[in-house]
Short mmCIF file of C-alpha atoms in Angstrom, two decimals:
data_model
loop_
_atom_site.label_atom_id
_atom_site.label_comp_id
_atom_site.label_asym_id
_atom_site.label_seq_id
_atom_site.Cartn_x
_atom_site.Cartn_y
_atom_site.Cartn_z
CA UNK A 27 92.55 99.93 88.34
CA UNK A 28 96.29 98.61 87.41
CA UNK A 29 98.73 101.00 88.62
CA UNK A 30 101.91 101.46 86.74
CA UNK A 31 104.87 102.58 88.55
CA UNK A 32 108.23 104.23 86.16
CA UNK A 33 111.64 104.21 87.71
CA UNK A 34 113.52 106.27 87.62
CA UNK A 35 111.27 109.86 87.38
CA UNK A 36 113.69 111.24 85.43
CA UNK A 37 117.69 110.25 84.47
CA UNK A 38 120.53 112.30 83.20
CA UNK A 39 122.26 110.84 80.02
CA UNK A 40 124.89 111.60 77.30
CA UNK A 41 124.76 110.95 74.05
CA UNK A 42 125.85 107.33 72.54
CA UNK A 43 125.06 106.05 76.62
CA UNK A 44 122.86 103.00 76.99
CA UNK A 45 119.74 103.67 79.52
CA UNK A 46 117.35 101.36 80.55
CA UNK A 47 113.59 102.65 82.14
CA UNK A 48 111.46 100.12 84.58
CA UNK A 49 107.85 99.37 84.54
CA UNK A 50 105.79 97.85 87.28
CA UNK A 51 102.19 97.00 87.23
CA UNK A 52 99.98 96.38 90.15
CA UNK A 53 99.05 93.31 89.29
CA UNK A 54 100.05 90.76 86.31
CA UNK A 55 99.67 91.76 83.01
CA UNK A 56 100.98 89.01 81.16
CA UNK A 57 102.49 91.29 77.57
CA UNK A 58 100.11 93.50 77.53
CA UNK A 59 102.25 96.81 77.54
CA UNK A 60 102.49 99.35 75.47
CA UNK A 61 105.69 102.03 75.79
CA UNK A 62 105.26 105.83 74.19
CA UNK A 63 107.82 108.87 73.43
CA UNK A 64 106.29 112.39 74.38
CA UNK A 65 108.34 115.86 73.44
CA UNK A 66 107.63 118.91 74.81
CA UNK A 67 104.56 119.95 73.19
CA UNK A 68 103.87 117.07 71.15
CA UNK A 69 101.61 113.87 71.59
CA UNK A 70 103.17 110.74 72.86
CA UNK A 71 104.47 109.05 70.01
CA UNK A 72 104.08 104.57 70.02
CA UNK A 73 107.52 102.72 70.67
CA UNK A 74 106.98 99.89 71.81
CA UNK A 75 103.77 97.53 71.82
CA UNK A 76 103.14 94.02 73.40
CA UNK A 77 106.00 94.27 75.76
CA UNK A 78 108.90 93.97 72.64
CA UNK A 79 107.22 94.59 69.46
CA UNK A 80 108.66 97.56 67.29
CA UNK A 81 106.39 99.74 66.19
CA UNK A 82 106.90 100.16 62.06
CA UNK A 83 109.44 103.27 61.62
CA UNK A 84 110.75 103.05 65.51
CA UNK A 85 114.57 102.96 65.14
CA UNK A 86 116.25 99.52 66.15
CA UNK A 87 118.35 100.68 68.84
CA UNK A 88 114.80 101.11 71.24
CA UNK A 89 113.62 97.97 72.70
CA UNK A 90 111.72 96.09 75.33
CA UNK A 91 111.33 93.31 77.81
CA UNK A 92 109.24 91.39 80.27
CA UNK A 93 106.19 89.99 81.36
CA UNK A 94 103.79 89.40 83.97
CA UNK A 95 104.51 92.60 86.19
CA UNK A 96 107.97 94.03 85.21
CA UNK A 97 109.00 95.84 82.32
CA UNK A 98 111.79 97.43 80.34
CA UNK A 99 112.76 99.78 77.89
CA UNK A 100 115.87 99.77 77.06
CA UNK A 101 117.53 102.55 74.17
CA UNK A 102 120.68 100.89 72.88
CA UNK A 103 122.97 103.85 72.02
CA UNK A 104 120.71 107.39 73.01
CA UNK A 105 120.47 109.91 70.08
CA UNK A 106 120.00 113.82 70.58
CA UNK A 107 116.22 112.94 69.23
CA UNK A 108 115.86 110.68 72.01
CA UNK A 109 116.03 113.63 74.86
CA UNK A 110 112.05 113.16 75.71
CA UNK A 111 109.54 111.55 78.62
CA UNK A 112 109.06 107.76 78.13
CA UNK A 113 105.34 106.62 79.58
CA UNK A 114 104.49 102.63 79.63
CA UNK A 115 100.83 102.15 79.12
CA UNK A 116 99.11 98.73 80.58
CA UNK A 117 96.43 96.97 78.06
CA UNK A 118 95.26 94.40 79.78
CA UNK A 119 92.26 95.46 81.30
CA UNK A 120 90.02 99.10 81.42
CA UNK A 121 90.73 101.64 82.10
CA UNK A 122 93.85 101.57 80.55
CA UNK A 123 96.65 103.07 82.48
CA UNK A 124 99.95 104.88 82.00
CA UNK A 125 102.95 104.90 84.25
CA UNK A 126 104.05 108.23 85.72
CA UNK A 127 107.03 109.19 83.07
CA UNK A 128 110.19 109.39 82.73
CA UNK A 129 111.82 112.46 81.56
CA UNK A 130 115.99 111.88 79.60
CA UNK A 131 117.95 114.69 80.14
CA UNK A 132 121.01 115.36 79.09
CA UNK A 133 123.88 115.39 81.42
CA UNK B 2 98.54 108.95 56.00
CA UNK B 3 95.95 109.10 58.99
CA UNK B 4 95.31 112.59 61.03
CA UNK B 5 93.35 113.40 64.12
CA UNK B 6 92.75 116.51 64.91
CA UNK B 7 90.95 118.41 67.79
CA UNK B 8 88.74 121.24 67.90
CA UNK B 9 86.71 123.26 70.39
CA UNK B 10 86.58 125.74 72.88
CA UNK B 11 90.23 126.19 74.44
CA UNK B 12 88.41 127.83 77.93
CA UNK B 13 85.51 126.87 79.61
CA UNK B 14 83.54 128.03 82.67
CA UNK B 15 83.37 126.03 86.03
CA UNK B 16 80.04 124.08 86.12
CA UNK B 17 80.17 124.11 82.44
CA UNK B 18 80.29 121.35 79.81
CA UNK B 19 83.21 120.59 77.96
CA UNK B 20 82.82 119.57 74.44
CA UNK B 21 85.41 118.78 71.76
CA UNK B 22 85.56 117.22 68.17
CA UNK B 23 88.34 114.82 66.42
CA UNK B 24 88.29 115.13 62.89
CA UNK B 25 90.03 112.24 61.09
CA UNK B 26 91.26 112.22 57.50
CA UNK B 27 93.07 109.82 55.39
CA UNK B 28 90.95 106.65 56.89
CA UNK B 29 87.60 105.64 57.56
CA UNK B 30 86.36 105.93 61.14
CA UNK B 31 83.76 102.86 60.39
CA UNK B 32 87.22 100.60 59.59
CA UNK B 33 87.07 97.29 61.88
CA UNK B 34 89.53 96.65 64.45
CA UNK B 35 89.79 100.32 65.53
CA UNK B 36 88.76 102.44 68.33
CA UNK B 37 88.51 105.83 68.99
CA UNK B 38 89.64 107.32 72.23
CA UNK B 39 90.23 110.78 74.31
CA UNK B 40 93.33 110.45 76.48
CA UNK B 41 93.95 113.88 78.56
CA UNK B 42 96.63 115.50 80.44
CA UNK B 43 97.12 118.25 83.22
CA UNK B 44 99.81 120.64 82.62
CA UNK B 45 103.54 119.09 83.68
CA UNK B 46 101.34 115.95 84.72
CA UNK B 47 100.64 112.35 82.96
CA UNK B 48 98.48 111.12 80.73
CA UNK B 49 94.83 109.98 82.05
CA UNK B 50 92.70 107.70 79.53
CA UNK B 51 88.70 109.30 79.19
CA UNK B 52 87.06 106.85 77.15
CA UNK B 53 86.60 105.19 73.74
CA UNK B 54 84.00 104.63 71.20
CA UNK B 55 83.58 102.31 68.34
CA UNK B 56 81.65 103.16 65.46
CA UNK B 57 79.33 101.31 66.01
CA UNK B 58 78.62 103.45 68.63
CA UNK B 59 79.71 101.31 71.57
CA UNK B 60 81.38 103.59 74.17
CA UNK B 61 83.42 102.26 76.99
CA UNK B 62 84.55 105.18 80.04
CA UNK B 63 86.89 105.45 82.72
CA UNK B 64 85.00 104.81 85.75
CA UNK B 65 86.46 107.99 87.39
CA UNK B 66 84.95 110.32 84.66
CA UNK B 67 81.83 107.71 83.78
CA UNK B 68 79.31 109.83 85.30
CA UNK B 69 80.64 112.64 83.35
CA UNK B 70 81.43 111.65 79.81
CA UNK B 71 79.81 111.49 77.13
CA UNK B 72 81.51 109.83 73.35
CA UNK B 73 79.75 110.07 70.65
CA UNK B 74 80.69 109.08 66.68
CA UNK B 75 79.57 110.61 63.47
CA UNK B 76 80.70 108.30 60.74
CA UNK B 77 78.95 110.50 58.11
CA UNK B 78 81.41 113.20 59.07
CA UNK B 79 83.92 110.71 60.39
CA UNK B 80 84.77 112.46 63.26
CA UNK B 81 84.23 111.15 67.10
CA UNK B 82 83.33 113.89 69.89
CA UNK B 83 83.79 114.23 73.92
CA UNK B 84 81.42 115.97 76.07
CA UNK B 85 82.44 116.26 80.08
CA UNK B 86 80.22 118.06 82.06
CA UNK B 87 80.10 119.50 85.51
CA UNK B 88 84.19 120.40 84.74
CA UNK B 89 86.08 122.14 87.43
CA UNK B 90 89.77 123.51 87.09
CA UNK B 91 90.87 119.81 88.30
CA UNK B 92 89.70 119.42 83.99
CA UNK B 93 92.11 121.90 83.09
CA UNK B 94 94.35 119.83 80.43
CA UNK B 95 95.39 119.04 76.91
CA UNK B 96 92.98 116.61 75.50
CA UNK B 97 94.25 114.42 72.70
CA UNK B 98 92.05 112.33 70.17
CA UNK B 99 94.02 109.02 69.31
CA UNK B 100 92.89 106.10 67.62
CA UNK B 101 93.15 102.30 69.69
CA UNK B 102 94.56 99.42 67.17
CA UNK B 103 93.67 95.86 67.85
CA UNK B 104 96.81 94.07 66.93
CA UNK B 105 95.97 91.80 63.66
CA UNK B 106 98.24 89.25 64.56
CA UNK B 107 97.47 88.42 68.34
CA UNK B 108 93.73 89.88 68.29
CA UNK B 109 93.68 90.62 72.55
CA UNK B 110 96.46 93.51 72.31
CA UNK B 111 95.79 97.44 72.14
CA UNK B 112 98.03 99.86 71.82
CA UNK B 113 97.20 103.74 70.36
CA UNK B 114 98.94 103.86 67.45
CA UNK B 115 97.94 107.31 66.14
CA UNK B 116 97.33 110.65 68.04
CA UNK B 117 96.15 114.14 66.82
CA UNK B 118 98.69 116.86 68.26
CA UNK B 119 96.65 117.54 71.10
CA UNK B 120 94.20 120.95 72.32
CA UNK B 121 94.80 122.92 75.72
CA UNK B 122 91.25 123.27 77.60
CA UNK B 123 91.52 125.69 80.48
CA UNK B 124 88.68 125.77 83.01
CA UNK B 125 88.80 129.10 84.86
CA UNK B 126 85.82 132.03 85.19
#
């Protein structure tokens, strides 16, 4: 299996900050990475797919980077809405795998 | 606008089987390029991918959970099931339906595009 590896766990942010989250996978997975929003409560929600590609709806200010092993998501300027856990998700080969999280908090 | 949703028994006993139903509305199940999946999640933990089926029936499992899932699809009803058997309380977690998009443009990439909100199975006696 590809292991996927988040830093940090978790990071506390204020409003209007920039933050950037980090992806690693095990092994090379050329673009094939997918990044999701969960809230408490809710299902993960799609960001981010193929490594940089918006998903229709996503607000501009989210992004991403990389290939091969290491990843990024970066959010621009953060938004009260954007206070949530951010998973990456490998789909390059099964089983498909998620990284640990990372939880935004507000400082 | 698509919806999943989830239904079944919220506890079960240890030893028993697990079985839950996604019902989907606004879209066809039988549509090409999509696949049907069961992604779980332990309480305060991450998310662990189950398995998917296609409607034509094709089923592909996590090989930690292979030799206890089972996927099944009812395009008639167009709604996609998971039965895991054997469970113990290490099963205890919400269990979301979501379908898997192949990308039209590059054809190779995944990603799950829609989710339904997701059912709390407890596994206690």
């Amino acid at each position: 299996d590809i292991q996927m590896t988040q830093s940090p766990s978790s990071l506390s942010a204020s409003v209007g900050d920039g933050v950037t989250i980090t992806c690693r996978a095990s092994q090379t997975i050329s673009s094939y990475l997918n990044w999701y929003q969960q809230k408490p409560g809710k299902a993960p929600k799609l960001l981010i797919y193929g490594a940089s590609s918006l998903q229709s709806g996503v607000p501009s200010r989210f992004s991403g980077s990389g290939s091969g092993t290491d990843f990024t998501l970066t959010i621009s300027s953060l938004q009260p809405e954007d206070f949530a856990t951010y998973y990456c998700q490998q789909s390059y080969s099964t089983p498909w795998t998620f990284g640990q999280g990372t939880k935004v908090e507000t400082k | 606008q698509l919806q999943l949703q989830e239904s079944g028994p919220g506890l079960v006993k240890p030893s028993e089987t697990l079985s839950l139903t996604c019902a989907v509305s606004g879209g066809s199940i039988s549509r090409s390029g999509y696949y049907w999946d069961w992604i779980r999640q332990p309480p305060g933990k991450g998310l662990e991918w189950i398995g998917s089926v296609y409607y034509s029936g094709s089923t592909f499992y996590n090989p930690s959970l292979k030799s206890r899932v089972t996927i099944s699809v009812d395009t008639s009803k167009n709604q996609f099931s998971l039965k895991l058997s054997s469970v113990t309380a290490a099963d205890t977690a919400v269990y979301y339906c979501a379908r898997r998009v192949r990308d039209i443009v590059t054809t190779t990439q995944y990603y799950f595009d829609h989710w339904g909100q997701g059912t709390l199975v407890i596994v206690s006696s």
